[in-house]
Short mmCIF file of C-alpha atoms in Angstrom, two decimals:
data_model
loop_
_atom_site.label_atom_id
_atom_site.label_comp_id
_atom_site.label_asym_id
_atom_site.label_seq_id
_atom_site.Cartn_x
_atom_site.Cartn_y
_atom_site.Cartn_z
CA MET A 1 0.00 0.00 0.00
CA GLY A 2 2.85 2.34 0.90
CA SER A 3 4.66 1.75 -2.40
CA GLY A 4 1.44 2.57 -4.26
CA LEU A 5 1.11 5.86 -2.37
CA ASN A 6 4.77 6.66 -2.99
CA PHE A 7 4.31 6.03 -6.69
CA LEU A 8 1.31 8.36 -6.77
CA ASP A 9 3.18 10.97 -4.75
CA LEU A 10 6.05 10.90 -7.24
CA ILE A 11 3.63 11.62 -10.08
CA LEU A 12 1.86 14.41 -8.18
CA GLU A 13 5.15 16.03 -7.18
CA ALA A 14 6.62 15.93 -10.69
CA SER A 15 6.98 19.14 -12.68
CA LEU A 16 4.05 20.31 -14.79
CA LEU A 17 5.74 19.38 -18.07
CA VAL A 18 6.55 15.86 -16.86
CA GLN A 19 2.96 15.47 -15.64
CA LEU A 20 1.70 16.55 -19.08
CA VAL A 21 4.01 13.99 -20.70
CA MET A 22 2.67 11.28 -18.40
CA LEU A 23 -0.92 12.33 -19.10
CA GLY A 24 -0.28 12.21 -22.84
CA LEU A 25 1.24 8.74 -22.57
CA VAL A 26 -1.71 7.48 -20.52
CA ALA A 27 -4.11 8.88 -23.13
CA MET A 28 -2.15 7.20 -25.94
CA SER A 29 -2.14 3.92 -24.04
CA VAL A 30 -5.91 4.05 -23.46
CA MET A 31 -6.54 4.83 -27.14
CA SER A 32 -4.20 2.01 -28.17
CA TRP A 33 -5.99 -0.55 -26.02
CA THR A 34 -9.35 0.64 -27.36
CA ILE A 35 -8.12 0.15 -30.93
CA ILE A 36 -6.59 -3.23 -30.03
CA PHE A 37 -9.92 -4.58 -28.77
CA GLN A 38 -11.80 -3.09 -31.74
CA ARG A 39 -9.40 -4.50 -34.36
CA LYS A 40 -9.28 -7.90 -32.64
CA LYS A 41 -13.08 -8.15 -32.78
CA ALA A 42 -13.28 -6.87 -36.37
CA ILE A 43 -10.68 -9.32 -37.69
CA SER A 44 -12.13 -12.22 -35.69
CA ASP A 45 -15.63 -11.45 -37.00
CA ALA A 46 -14.32 -11.24 -40.57
CA LEU A 47 -12.71 -14.68 -40.29
CA ILE A 48 -15.84 -16.24 -38.76
CA ASN A 49 -18.12 -14.67 -41.39
CA ALA A 50 -15.80 -15.80 -44.19
CA LYS A 51 -15.90 -19.38 -42.92
CA LYS A 52 -19.71 -19.36 -42.65
CA PHE A 53 -20.14 -17.82 -46.09
CA GLU A 54 -17.77 -20.25 -47.80
CA GLN A 55 -19.57 -23.22 -46.26
CA LYS A 56 -22.79 -21.98 -47.84
CA PHE A 57 -21.06 -20.98 -51.09
CA TRP A 58 -19.53 -24.41 -51.63
CA SER A 59 -22.67 -26.26 -50.54
CA GLY A 60 -23.95 -26.11 -54.12
CA ILE A 61 -26.47 -23.32 -53.56
CA ASP A 62 -27.56 -21.40 -56.66
CA LEU A 63 -25.43 -18.26 -56.89
CA SER A 64 -28.39 -16.07 -57.85
CA LYS A 65 -30.28 -17.29 -54.80
CA LEU A 66 -27.26 -16.64 -52.57
CA TYR A 67 -26.86 -13.15 -54.03
CA ASN A 68 -30.54 -12.31 -53.46
CA GLU A 69 -30.34 -13.67 -49.92
CA ILE A 70 -27.39 -11.43 -49.06
CA SER A 71 -28.80 -8.39 -50.87
CA SER A 72 -32.13 -8.66 -49.04
CA ARG A 73 -30.45 -8.14 -45.67
CA SER A 74 -30.50 -4.72 -44.07
CA GLY A 75 -27.20 -2.90 -44.22
CA GLN A 76 -24.28 -3.18 -46.60
CA SER A 77 -22.57 -6.53 -47.07
CA GLN A 78 -19.08 -6.74 -45.59
CA GLY A 79 -16.01 -8.89 -45.82
CA ILE A 80 -16.03 -11.80 -48.22
CA GLU A 81 -19.75 -11.27 -48.86
CA ALA A 82 -18.96 -7.82 -50.24
CA LEU A 83 -16.54 -9.39 -52.74
CA PHE A 84 -19.18 -11.89 -53.79
CA THR A 85 -22.02 -9.38 -54.21
CA SER A 86 -19.81 -6.87 -56.05
CA GLY A 87 -18.51 -9.52 -58.44
CA PHE A 88 -21.85 -11.23 -59.06
CA LYS A 89 -23.70 -7.93 -59.57
CA GLU A 90 -21.18 -6.78 -62.16
CA PHE A 91 -21.16 -10.22 -63.79
CA ALA A 92 -24.96 -10.24 -64.09
CA ARG A 93 -24.94 -6.74 -65.56
CA HIS A 94 -22.37 -7.60 -68.24
CA LYS A 95 -23.97 -10.96 -68.95
CA LYS A 96 -27.14 -9.24 -70.17
CA ASN A 97 -25.14 -7.94 -73.12
CA THR A 98 -25.05 -11.03 -75.32
CA PHE A 99 -22.52 -9.45 -77.68
CA GLN A 100 -19.75 -9.37 -75.07
CA SER A 101 -17.17 -12.14 -74.91
CA ALA A 102 -16.45 -14.06 -71.71
CA SER A 103 -13.12 -12.24 -71.29
CA ILE A 104 -14.80 -8.82 -71.42
CA VAL A 105 -17.45 -9.93 -68.93
CA MET A 106 -14.79 -11.23 -66.55
CA GLU A 107 -12.62 -8.13 -66.90
CA GLY A 108 -15.40 -5.97 -65.48
CA THR A 109 -16.19 -8.57 -62.82
CA HIS A 110 -12.56 -8.78 -61.71
CA ARG A 111 -12.28 -5.01 -61.55
CA SER A 112 -15.38 -4.73 -59.37
CA MET A 113 -14.10 -7.41 -56.97
CA ARG A 114 -10.66 -5.78 -56.73
CA VAL A 115 -12.28 -2.48 -55.74
CA ALA A 116 -14.36 -4.29 -53.10
CA LEU A 117 -11.24 -6.11 -51.86
CA SER A 118 -9.34 -2.84 -51.51
CA ARG A 119 -12.24 -1.33 -49.58
CA GLU A 120 -12.53 -4.27 -47.19
CA ILE A 121 -8.80 -4.45 -46.48
CA GLU A 122 -8.76 -0.72 -45.85
CA LYS A 123 -11.45 -1.26 -43.21
CA MET A 124 -9.41 -4.02 -41.57
CA GLU A 125 -6.31 -1.82 -41.50
CA SER A 126 -8.23 1.09 -39.98
CA SER A 127 -6.33 2.67 -37.06
CA LEU A 128 -3.38 0.27 -37.35
CA SER A 129 -1.20 3.21 -38.34
CA PHE A 130 -2.02 4.79 -34.97
CA LEU A 131 -0.68 1.70 -33.18
CA ALA A 132 2.50 1.93 -35.24
CA THR A 133 2.84 5.61 -34.36
CA VAL A 134 2.33 4.97 -30.65
CA GLY A 135 4.86 2.16 -30.74
CA SER A 136 7.40 4.39 -32.45
CA ILE A 137 7.12 7.67 -30.54
CA SER A 138 5.98 6.70 -27.02
CA PRO A 139 9.47 5.67 -25.80
CA TYR A 140 10.91 8.96 -27.06
CA ILE A 141 8.14 11.00 -25.43
CA GLY A 142 8.78 9.14 -22.19
CA LEU A 143 12.52 9.71 -22.58
CA PHE A 144 11.90 13.42 -23.09
CA GLY A 145 9.95 13.52 -19.81
CA THR A 146 12.77 11.65 -18.08
CA VAL A 147 15.49 13.97 -19.38
CA TRP A 148 13.47 17.01 -18.38
CA GLY A 149 12.76 15.62 -14.91
CA ILE A 150 16.41 14.68 -14.28
CA MET A 151 17.52 18.09 -15.50
CA ASN A 152 15.18 19.78 -13.01
CA ALA A 153 16.40 17.45 -10.26
CA PHE A 154 20.03 18.43 -10.84
CA ILE A 155 19.15 22.11 -11.10
CA ALA A 156 17.44 21.88 -7.72
CA LEU A 157 20.44 19.96 -6.39
CA GLY A 158 22.77 22.75 -7.42
CA GLU A 159 20.86 25.25 -5.32
CA VAL A 160 21.69 23.52 -2.01
CA LYS A 161 25.01 23.60 -0.20
CA GLN A 162 25.16 19.94 0.75
CA ALA A 163 23.69 17.43 -1.71
CA THR A 164 22.53 14.01 -0.58
CA LEU A 165 21.11 10.99 -2.36
CA GLN A 166 17.84 11.45 -0.50
CA MET A 167 17.46 14.86 -2.08
CA VAL A 168 18.04 13.82 -5.71
CA ALA A 169 16.47 10.34 -5.64
CA PRO A 170 12.79 11.45 -5.70
CA GLY A 171 13.38 13.76 -8.67
CA ILE A 172 15.16 11.04 -10.66
CA ALA A 173 12.55 8.45 -9.69
CA GLU A 174 9.64 10.61 -10.87
CA ALA A 175 11.50 11.30 -14.10
CA LEU A 176 12.09 7.60 -14.75
CA ILE A 177 8.36 6.94 -14.36
CA ALA A 178 7.88 8.80 -17.66
CA THR A 179 10.16 6.33 -19.44
CA ALA A 180 8.33 3.39 -17.85
CA MET A 181 4.99 4.80 -18.97
CA GLY A 182 6.36 5.33 -22.48
CA LEU A 183 7.38 1.68 -22.68
CA PHE A 184 4.05 0.60 -21.20
CA ALA A 185 2.28 2.43 -24.03
CA ALA A 186 4.68 1.34 -26.78
CA ILE A 187 5.15 -2.40 -26.17
CA PRO A 188 1.48 -3.50 -26.45
CA ALA A 189 1.01 -1.20 -29.46
CA VAL A 190 3.98 -2.71 -31.33
CA ILE A 191 2.94 -6.29 -30.53
CA ALA A 192 -0.65 -5.61 -31.58
CA TYR A 193 0.40 -3.84 -34.78
CA ASN A 194 2.61 -6.71 -35.90
CA ARG A 195 0.01 -9.33 -35.02
CA PHE A 196 -2.88 -7.50 -36.69
CA SER A 197 -0.83 -6.69 -39.78
CA ASN A 198 -0.03 -10.38 -40.16
CA SER A 199 -3.70 -11.30 -39.64
CA VAL A 200 -4.84 -8.77 -42.25
CA GLU A 201 -2.29 -10.12 -44.75
CA LYS A 202 -3.60 -13.66 -44.22
CA LEU A 203 -7.18 -12.43 -44.55
CA GLU A 204 -6.33 -10.59 -47.76
CA SER A 205 -4.68 -13.72 -49.16
CA HIS A 206 -7.80 -15.71 -48.22
CA TYR A 207 -10.02 -13.17 -49.98
CA ILE A 208 -7.84 -13.21 -53.11
CA ASN A 209 -7.99 -17.02 -53.28
CA PHE A 210 -11.77 -16.89 -53.05
CA MET A 211 -11.90 -14.20 -55.74
CA GLU A 212 -9.92 -16.37 -58.14
CA GLU A 213 -12.05 -19.45 -57.46
CA PHE A 214 -15.25 -17.44 -57.80
CA ALA A 215 -13.99 -15.84 -61.02
CA ASN A 216 -13.28 -19.28 -62.50
CA ILE A 217 -16.86 -20.36 -61.77
CA LEU A 218 -18.28 -17.21 -63.35
CA HIS A 219 -15.98 -17.54 -66.36
CA ARG A 220 -17.24 -21.07 -67.00
CA GLN A 221 -20.83 -19.86 -66.71
CA ALA A 222 -20.20 -16.99 -69.14
CA ALA A 223 -18.43 -19.24 -71.64
CA THR A 224 -21.23 -21.82 -71.45
CA GLN A 225 -23.90 -19.19 -71.98
CA ILE A 226 -22.10 -17.59 -74.94
CA GLU A 227 -21.54 -21.02 -76.50
CA ALA A 228 -25.23 -21.88 -76.07
CA GLN A 229 -26.27 -18.59 -77.66
CA ALA A 230 -23.92 -19.20 -80.56
CA ASN A 231 -25.43 -22.65 -81.13
CA VAL A 232 -28.95 -21.18 -81.09
CA SER A 233 -27.96 -18.49 -83.59
CA ALA A 234 -26.40 -21.12 -85.84
#
């Protein structure tokens, strides 16, 4: 209990600038943890939804029925469903033009899915740059508070005739707290940034694989339809 009070006393007795540095680091740490929990939930939800969707997609369900089912829901489709709806909508639009070749139909479909992919990955990467920034600058901000606190401690030490360790120790201790708080803010942010970046890369790779498989299915459908129309015309 005493050590806790001493720790609090050191913070309260620190200079105004050092206190502002500590306050800023606490704010950055709180924001980092908020983002960490938000990104963890968003990425976890995206993986779960992708697994559920792919189970239904590969179950043999009619793609038009699946598209209508997703489109009828309230709100905009997200994640892998957004790739599917964007691609299928564009495919259906181009397919109505019977004079277009399968390659032209698929070019528009691919382009639509790539735009959707970029949009979804951008959502997943939202706020990750803040974690990287916190991880990069927090130790230096803490170090600045430490240097400033130690400088003030030695200035105060120079104003007395007889200096003792008991006189300088509190000033140095309160200054070092700033460095500790900087590391406390930086370490979780760096770990979370690296982990989430890796998760987003894996998710993006998963989405791209689905896009290619889905595009192959649509290409076969387009080629079959064009061939059937050619036979009818002949």
